[in-house]
mmCIF file of C-alpha atoms in Angstrom:
data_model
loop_
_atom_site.group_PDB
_atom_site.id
_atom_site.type_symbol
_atom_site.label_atom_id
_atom_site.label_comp_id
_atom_site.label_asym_id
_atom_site.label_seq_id
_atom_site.Cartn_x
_atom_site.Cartn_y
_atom_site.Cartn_z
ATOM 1 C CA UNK A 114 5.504 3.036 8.873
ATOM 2 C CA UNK A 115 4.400 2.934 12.771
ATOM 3 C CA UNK A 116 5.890 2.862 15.965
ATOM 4 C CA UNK A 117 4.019 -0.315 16.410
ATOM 5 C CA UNK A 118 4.321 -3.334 18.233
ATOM 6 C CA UNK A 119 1.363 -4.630 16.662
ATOM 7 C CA UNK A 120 1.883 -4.245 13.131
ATOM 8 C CA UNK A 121 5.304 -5.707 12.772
ATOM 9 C CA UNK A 122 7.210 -9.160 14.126
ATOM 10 C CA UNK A 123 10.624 -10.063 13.878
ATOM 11 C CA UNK A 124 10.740 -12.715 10.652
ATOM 12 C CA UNK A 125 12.255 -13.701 7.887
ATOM 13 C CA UNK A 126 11.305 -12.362 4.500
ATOM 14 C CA UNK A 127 10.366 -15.270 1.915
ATOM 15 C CA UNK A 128 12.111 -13.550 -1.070
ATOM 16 C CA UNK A 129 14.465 -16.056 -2.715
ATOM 17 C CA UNK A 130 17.262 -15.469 -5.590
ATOM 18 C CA UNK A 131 18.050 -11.855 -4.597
ATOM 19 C CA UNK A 132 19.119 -9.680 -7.650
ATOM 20 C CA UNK A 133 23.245 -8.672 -7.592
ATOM 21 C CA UNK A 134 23.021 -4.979 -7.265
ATOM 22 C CA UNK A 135 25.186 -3.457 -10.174
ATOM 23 C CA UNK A 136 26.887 0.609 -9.154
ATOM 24 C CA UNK A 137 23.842 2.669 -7.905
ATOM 25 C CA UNK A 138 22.336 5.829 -8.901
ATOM 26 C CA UNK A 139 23.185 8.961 -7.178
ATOM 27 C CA UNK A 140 20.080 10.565 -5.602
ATOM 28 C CA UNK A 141 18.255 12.484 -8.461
ATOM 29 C CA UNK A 142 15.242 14.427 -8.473
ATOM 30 C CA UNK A 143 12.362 14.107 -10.800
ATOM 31 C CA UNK A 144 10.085 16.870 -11.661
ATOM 32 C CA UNK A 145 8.904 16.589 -15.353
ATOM 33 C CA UNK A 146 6.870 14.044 -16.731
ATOM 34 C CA UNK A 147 7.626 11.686 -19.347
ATOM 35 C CA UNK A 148 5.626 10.615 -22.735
ATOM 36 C CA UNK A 149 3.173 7.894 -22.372
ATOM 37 C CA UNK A 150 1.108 5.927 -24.369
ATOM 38 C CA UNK A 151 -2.734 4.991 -23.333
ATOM 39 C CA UNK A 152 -1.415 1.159 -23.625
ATOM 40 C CA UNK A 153 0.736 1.710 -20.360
ATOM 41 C CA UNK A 154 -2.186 2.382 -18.161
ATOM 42 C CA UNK A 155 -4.573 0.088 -16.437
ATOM 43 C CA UNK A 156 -7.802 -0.064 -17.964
ATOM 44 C CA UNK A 157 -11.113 0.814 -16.058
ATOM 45 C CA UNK A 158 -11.759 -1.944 -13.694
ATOM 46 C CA UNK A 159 -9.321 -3.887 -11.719
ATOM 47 C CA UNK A 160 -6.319 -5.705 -13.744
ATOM 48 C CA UNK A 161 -6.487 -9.314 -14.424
ATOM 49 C CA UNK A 162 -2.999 -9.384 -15.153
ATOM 50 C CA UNK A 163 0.491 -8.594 -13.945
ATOM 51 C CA UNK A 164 2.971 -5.844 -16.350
ATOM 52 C CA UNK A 165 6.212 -7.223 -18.017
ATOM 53 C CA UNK A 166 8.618 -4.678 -17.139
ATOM 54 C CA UNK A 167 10.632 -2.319 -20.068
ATOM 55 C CA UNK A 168 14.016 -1.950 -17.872
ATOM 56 C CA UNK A 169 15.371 -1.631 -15.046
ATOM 57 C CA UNK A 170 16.416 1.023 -12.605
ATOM 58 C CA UNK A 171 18.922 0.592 -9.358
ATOM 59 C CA UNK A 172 17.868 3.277 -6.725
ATOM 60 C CA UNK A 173 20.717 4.081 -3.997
ATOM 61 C CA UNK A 174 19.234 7.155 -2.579
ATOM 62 C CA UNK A 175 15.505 7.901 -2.657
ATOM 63 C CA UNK A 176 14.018 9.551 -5.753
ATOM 64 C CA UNK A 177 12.159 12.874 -4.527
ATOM 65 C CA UNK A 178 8.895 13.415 -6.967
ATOM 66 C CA UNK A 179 7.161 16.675 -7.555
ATOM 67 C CA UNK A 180 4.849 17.240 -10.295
ATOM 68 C CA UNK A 181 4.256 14.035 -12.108
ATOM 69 C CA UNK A 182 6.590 11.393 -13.286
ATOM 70 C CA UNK A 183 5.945 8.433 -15.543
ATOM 71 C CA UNK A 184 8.175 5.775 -15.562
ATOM 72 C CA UNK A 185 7.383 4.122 -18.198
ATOM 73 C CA UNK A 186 7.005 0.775 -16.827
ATOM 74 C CA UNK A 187 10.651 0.673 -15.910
ATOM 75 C CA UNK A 188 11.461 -1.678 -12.998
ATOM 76 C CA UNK A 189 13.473 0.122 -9.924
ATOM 77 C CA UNK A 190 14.642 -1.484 -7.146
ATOM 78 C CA UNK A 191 16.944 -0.810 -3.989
ATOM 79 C CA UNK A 192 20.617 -0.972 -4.059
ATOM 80 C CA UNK A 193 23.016 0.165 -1.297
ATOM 81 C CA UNK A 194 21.188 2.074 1.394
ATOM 82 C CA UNK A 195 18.110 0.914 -0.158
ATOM 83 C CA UNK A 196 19.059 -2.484 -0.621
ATOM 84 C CA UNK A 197 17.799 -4.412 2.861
ATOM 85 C CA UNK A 198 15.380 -6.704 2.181
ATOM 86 C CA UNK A 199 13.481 -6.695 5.687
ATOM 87 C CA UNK A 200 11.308 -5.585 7.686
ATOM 88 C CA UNK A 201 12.925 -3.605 9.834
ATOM 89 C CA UNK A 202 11.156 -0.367 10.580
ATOM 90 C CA UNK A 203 12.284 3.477 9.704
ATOM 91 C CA UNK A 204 13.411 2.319 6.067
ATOM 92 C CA UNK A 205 13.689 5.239 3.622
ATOM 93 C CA UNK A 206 11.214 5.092 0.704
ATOM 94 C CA UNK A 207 12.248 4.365 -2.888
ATOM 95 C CA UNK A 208 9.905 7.141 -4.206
ATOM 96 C CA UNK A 209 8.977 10.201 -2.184
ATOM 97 C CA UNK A 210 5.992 12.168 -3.337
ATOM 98 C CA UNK A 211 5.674 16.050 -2.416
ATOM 99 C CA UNK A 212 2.136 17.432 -1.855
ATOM 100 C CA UNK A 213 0.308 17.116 -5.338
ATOM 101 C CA UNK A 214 2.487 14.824 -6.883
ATOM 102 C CA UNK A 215 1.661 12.062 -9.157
ATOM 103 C CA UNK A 216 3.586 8.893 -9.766
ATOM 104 C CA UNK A 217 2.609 6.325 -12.668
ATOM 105 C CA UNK A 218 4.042 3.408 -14.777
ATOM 106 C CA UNK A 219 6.430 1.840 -12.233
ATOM 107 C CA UNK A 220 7.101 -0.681 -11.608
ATOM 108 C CA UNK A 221 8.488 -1.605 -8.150
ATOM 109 C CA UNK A 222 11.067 -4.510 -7.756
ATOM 110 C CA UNK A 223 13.110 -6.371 -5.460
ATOM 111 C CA UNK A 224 14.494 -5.066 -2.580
ATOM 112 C CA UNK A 225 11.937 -2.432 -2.272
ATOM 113 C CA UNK A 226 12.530 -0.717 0.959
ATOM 114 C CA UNK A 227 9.796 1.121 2.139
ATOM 115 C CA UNK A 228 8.363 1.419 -1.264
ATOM 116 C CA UNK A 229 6.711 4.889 -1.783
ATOM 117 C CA UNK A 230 5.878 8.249 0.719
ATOM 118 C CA UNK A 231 3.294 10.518 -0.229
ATOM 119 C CA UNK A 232 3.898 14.017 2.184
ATOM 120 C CA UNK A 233 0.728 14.903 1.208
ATOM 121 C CA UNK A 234 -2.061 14.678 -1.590
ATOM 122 C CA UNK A 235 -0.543 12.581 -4.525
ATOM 123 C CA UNK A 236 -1.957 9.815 -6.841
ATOM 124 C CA UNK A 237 -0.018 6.501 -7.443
ATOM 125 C CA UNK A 238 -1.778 5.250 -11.029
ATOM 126 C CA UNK A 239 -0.274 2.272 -12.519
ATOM 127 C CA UNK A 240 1.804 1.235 -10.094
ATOM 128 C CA UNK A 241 2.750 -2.445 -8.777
ATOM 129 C CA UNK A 242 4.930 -4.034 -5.945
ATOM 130 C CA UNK A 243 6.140 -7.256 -6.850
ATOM 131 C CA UNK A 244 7.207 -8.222 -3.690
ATOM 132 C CA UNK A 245 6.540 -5.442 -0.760
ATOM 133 C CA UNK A 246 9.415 -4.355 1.660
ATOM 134 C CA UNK A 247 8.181 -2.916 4.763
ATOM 135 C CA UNK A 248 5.172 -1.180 2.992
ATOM 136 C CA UNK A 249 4.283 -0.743 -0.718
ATOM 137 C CA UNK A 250 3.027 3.231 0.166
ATOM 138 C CA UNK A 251 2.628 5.400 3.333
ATOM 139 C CA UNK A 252 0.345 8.046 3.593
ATOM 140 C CA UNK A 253 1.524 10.870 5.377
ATOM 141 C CA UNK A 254 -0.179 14.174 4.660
ATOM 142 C CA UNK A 255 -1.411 16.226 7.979
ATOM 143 C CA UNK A 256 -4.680 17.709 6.170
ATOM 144 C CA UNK A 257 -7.944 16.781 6.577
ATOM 145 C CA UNK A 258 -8.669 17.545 3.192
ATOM 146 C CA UNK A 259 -5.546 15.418 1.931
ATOM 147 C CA UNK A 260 -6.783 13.121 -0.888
ATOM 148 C CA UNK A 261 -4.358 10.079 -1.994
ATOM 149 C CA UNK A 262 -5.827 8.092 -4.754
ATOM 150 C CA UNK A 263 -4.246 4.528 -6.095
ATOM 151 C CA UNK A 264 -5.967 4.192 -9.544
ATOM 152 C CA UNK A 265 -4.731 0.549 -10.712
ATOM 153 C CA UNK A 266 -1.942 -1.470 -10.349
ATOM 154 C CA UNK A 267 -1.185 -4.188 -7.474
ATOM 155 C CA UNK A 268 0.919 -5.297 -4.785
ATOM 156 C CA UNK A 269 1.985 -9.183 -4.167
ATOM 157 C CA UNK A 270 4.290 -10.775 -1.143
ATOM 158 C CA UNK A 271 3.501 -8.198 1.677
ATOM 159 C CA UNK A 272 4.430 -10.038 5.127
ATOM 160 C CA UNK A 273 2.010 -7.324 6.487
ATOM 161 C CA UNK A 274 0.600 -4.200 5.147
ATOM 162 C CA UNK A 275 0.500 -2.621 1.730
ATOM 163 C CA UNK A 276 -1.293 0.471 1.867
ATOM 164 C CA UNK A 277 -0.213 2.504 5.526
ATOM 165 C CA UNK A 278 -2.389 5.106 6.258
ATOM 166 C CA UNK A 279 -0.226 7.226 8.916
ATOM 167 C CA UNK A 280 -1.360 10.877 8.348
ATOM 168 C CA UNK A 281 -4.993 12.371 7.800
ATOM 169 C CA UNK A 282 -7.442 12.777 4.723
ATOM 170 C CA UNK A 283 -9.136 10.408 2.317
ATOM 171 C CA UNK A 284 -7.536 7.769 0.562
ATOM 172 C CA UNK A 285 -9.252 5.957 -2.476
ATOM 173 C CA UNK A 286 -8.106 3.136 -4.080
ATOM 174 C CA UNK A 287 -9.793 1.506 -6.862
ATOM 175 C CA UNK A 288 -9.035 -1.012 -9.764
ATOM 176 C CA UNK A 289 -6.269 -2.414 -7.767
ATOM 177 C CA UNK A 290 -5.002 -6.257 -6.815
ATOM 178 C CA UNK A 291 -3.238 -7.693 -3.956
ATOM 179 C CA UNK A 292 -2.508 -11.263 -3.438
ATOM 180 C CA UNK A 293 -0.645 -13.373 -0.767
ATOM 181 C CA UNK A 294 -0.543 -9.863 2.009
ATOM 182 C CA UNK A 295 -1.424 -9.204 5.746
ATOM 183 C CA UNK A 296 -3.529 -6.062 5.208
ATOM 184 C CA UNK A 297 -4.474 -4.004 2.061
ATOM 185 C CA UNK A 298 -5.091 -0.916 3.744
ATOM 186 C CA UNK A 299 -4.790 0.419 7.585
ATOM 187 C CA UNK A 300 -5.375 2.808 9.184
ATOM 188 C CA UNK A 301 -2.509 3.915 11.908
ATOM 189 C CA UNK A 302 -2.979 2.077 15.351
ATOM 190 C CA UNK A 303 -0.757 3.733 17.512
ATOM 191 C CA UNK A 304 0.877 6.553 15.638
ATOM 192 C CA UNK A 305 2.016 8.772 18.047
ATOM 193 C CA UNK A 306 0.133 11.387 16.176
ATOM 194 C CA UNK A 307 -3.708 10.593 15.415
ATOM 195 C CA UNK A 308 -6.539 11.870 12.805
ATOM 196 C CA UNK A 309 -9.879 10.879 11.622
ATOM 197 C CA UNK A 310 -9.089 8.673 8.235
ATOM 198 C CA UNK A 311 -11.490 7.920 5.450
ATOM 199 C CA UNK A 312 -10.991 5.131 3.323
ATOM 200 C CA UNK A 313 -13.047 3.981 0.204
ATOM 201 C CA UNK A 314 -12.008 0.897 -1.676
ATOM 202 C CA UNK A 315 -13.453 -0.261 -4.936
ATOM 203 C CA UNK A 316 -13.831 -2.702 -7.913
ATOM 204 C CA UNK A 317 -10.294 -4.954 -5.950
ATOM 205 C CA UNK A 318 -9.310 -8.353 -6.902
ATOM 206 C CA UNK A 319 -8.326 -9.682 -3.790
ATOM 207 C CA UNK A 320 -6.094 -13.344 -3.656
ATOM 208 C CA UNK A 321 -5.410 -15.554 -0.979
ATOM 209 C CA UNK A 322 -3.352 -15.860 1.203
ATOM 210 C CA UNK A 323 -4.309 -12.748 4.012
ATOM 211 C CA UNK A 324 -5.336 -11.597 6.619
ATOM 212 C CA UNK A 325 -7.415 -8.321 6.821
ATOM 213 C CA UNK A 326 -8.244 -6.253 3.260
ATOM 214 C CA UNK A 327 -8.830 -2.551 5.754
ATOM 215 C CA UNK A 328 -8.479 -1.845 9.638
ATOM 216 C CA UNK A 329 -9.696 1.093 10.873
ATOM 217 C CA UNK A 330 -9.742 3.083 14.408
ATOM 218 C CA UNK A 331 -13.537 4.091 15.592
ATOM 219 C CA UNK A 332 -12.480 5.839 17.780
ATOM 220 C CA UNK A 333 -10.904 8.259 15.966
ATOM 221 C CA UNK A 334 -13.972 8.659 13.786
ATOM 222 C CA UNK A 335 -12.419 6.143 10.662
ATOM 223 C CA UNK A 336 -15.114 4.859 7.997
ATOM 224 C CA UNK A 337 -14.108 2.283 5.030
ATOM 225 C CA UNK A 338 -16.641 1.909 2.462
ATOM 226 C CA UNK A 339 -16.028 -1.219 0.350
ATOM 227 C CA UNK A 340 -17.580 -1.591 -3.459
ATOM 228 C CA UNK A 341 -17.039 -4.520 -5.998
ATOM 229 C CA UNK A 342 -14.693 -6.597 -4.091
ATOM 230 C CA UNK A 343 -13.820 -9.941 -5.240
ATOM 231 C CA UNK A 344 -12.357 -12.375 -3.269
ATOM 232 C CA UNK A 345 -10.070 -15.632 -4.725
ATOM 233 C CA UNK A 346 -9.265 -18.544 -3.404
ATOM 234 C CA UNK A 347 -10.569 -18.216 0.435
ATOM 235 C CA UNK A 348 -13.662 -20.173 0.178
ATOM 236 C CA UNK A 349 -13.563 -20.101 3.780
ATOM 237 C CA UNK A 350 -13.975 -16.711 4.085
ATOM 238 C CA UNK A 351 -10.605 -16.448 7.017
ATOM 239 C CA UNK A 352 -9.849 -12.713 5.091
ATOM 240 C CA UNK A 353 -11.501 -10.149 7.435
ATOM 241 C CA UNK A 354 -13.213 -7.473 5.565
ATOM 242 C CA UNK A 355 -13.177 -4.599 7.450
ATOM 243 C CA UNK A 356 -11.470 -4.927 10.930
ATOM 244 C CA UNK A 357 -12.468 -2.356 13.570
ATOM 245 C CA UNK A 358 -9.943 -1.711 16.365
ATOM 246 C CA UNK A 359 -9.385 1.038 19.330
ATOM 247 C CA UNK A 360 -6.261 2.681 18.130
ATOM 248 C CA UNK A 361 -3.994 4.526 20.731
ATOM 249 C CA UNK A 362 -1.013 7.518 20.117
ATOM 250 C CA UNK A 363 0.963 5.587 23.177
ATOM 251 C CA UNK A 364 2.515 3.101 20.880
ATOM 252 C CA UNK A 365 0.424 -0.247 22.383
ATOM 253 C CA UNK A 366 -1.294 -2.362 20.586
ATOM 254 C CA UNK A 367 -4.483 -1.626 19.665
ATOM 255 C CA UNK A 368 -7.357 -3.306 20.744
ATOM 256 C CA UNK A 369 -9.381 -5.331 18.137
ATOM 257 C CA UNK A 370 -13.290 -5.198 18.181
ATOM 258 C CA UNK A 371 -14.172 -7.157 16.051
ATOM 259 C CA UNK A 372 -14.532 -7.333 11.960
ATOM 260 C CA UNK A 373 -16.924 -7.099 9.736
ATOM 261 C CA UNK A 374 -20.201 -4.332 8.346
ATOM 262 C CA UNK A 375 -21.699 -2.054 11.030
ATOM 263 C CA UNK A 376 -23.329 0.477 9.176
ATOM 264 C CA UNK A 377 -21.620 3.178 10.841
ATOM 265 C CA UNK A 378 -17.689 2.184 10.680
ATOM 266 C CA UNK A 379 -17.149 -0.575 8.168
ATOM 267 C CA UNK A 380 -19.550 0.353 5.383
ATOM 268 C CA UNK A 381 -20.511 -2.227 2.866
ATOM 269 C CA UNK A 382 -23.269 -4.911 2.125
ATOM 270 C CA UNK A 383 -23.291 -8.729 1.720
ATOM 271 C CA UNK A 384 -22.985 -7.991 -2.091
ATOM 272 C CA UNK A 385 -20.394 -6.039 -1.725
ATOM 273 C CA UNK A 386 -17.649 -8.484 -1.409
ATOM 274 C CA UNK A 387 -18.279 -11.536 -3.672
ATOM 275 C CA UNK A 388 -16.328 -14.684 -3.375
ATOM 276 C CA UNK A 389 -15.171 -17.659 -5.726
#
């Protein structure tokens, strides 16, 4: 979630056959974590299919997560405050993650607002977005030594980004699918406050349609480093890889420079990033 000009137009979301919202939850705060079985998790390598949810949970206020919480594959989804289903920017988060949390086995529904905020280190394992609000997660942690880790799971239907990577550190996702999206991961453009970003993306199944799978700033010293991904159904090739831009802390739109391996930047080989 940006200030930015570039990363967000005025449209229309394409969700159809909106959900009646039933009485909401009252905010609630989650710090224990629930039982789960080994058959809940994704398995090593990324998921070939998409979870059948085992409820569902209406969110009116957002849930604030410390420790970890499992959700046991429940669907939640927005109602109330939480209920838009745009784009419009400054939306509050379903999920909130303090420093060190860990969220797993949710599943994230229709509306989902601004899907999850990590404040700082977390790890989102087993989670999917089955139809992204303004972002499926934002990464917001001011460290350099921040590490936010998506370990399976999958996001579908994001108008633009999935992954927003606002604050500083490393974030590593692997095991992970996104289909019809604008960009999988990127990096800040013209956050009003700037860091050097690291990104490392591997063994992603990667659909058609979209647009860019990372974006990065050089000049703020961001590297992606891409392993094992496979893309589907862009024969093509119109999916950037890894797009390279000049991001700015004045708000503008950054300047793009151009896509693709460099060896320095965008880190990856031909073999990399497969295609069928």
């Amino acid at each position: 979630m940006t200030a930015r000009p570039e990363q967000r137009v005025s449209h229309r979301r394409r969700t159809t056959g909106r959900r009646a919202v039933i009485a909401g939850l009252s905010a609630f705060g989650i710090t224990g974590a629930a039982i789960v079985t080994t058959s809940m998790l994704s398995t090593a390598g990324a998921a070939t299919s998409w979870p059948s949810d085992t409820g569902s949970k209406p969110v009116s206020s957002t849930v604030a997560v410390s420790g970890t919480y499992d959700g046991g594959l429940k669907k939640f989804y927005g109602t109330g405050d939480l209920g838009g289903d745009s784009q419009d920017e400054g939306q509050d988060p379903i999920f909130e993650l303090a420093d060190g949390a860990t969220l797993k086995n949710v599943i994230i529904g229709t509306p989902a607002a601004d899907g999850v905020h990590c404040k700082g280190s977390c790890t989102l394992q087993n989670v999917w977005w089955l139809d992204v609000g303004e972002d499926a997660a934002s990464f917001k942690g001011t460290s350099s030594s921040a590490q936010y880790k998506v370990i399976g799971g999958g996001a579908r239907k994001a108008d633009d980004k999935v992954l927003q990577f606002n604050g500083a550190g490393k974030l590593t996702v692997t095991g992970f699918q996104v289909e019809d999206f604008g960009k999988l991961v990127r990096s800040c453009g013209n956050c009003k406050k700037q860091y050097k970003r690291t990104v490392v993306l591997s063994d992603i199944d990667v659909t058609a349609p979209g647009k860019s799978i990372v974006g990065i700033n050089t000049n703020y010293g961001d590297t992606a480093t891409l392993s094992k991904i496979r893309v589907h159904g862009d024969s093509k090739k119109k999916i950037k890889t890894c797009t390279r831009y000049q991001g700015n802390s004045s708000g503008k739109e950054p300047k793009d420079l151009g896509s693709g391996a460099d060896g320095t930047y965008c880190k990856f080989s031909a073999t990399d990033v497969t295609y069928d």
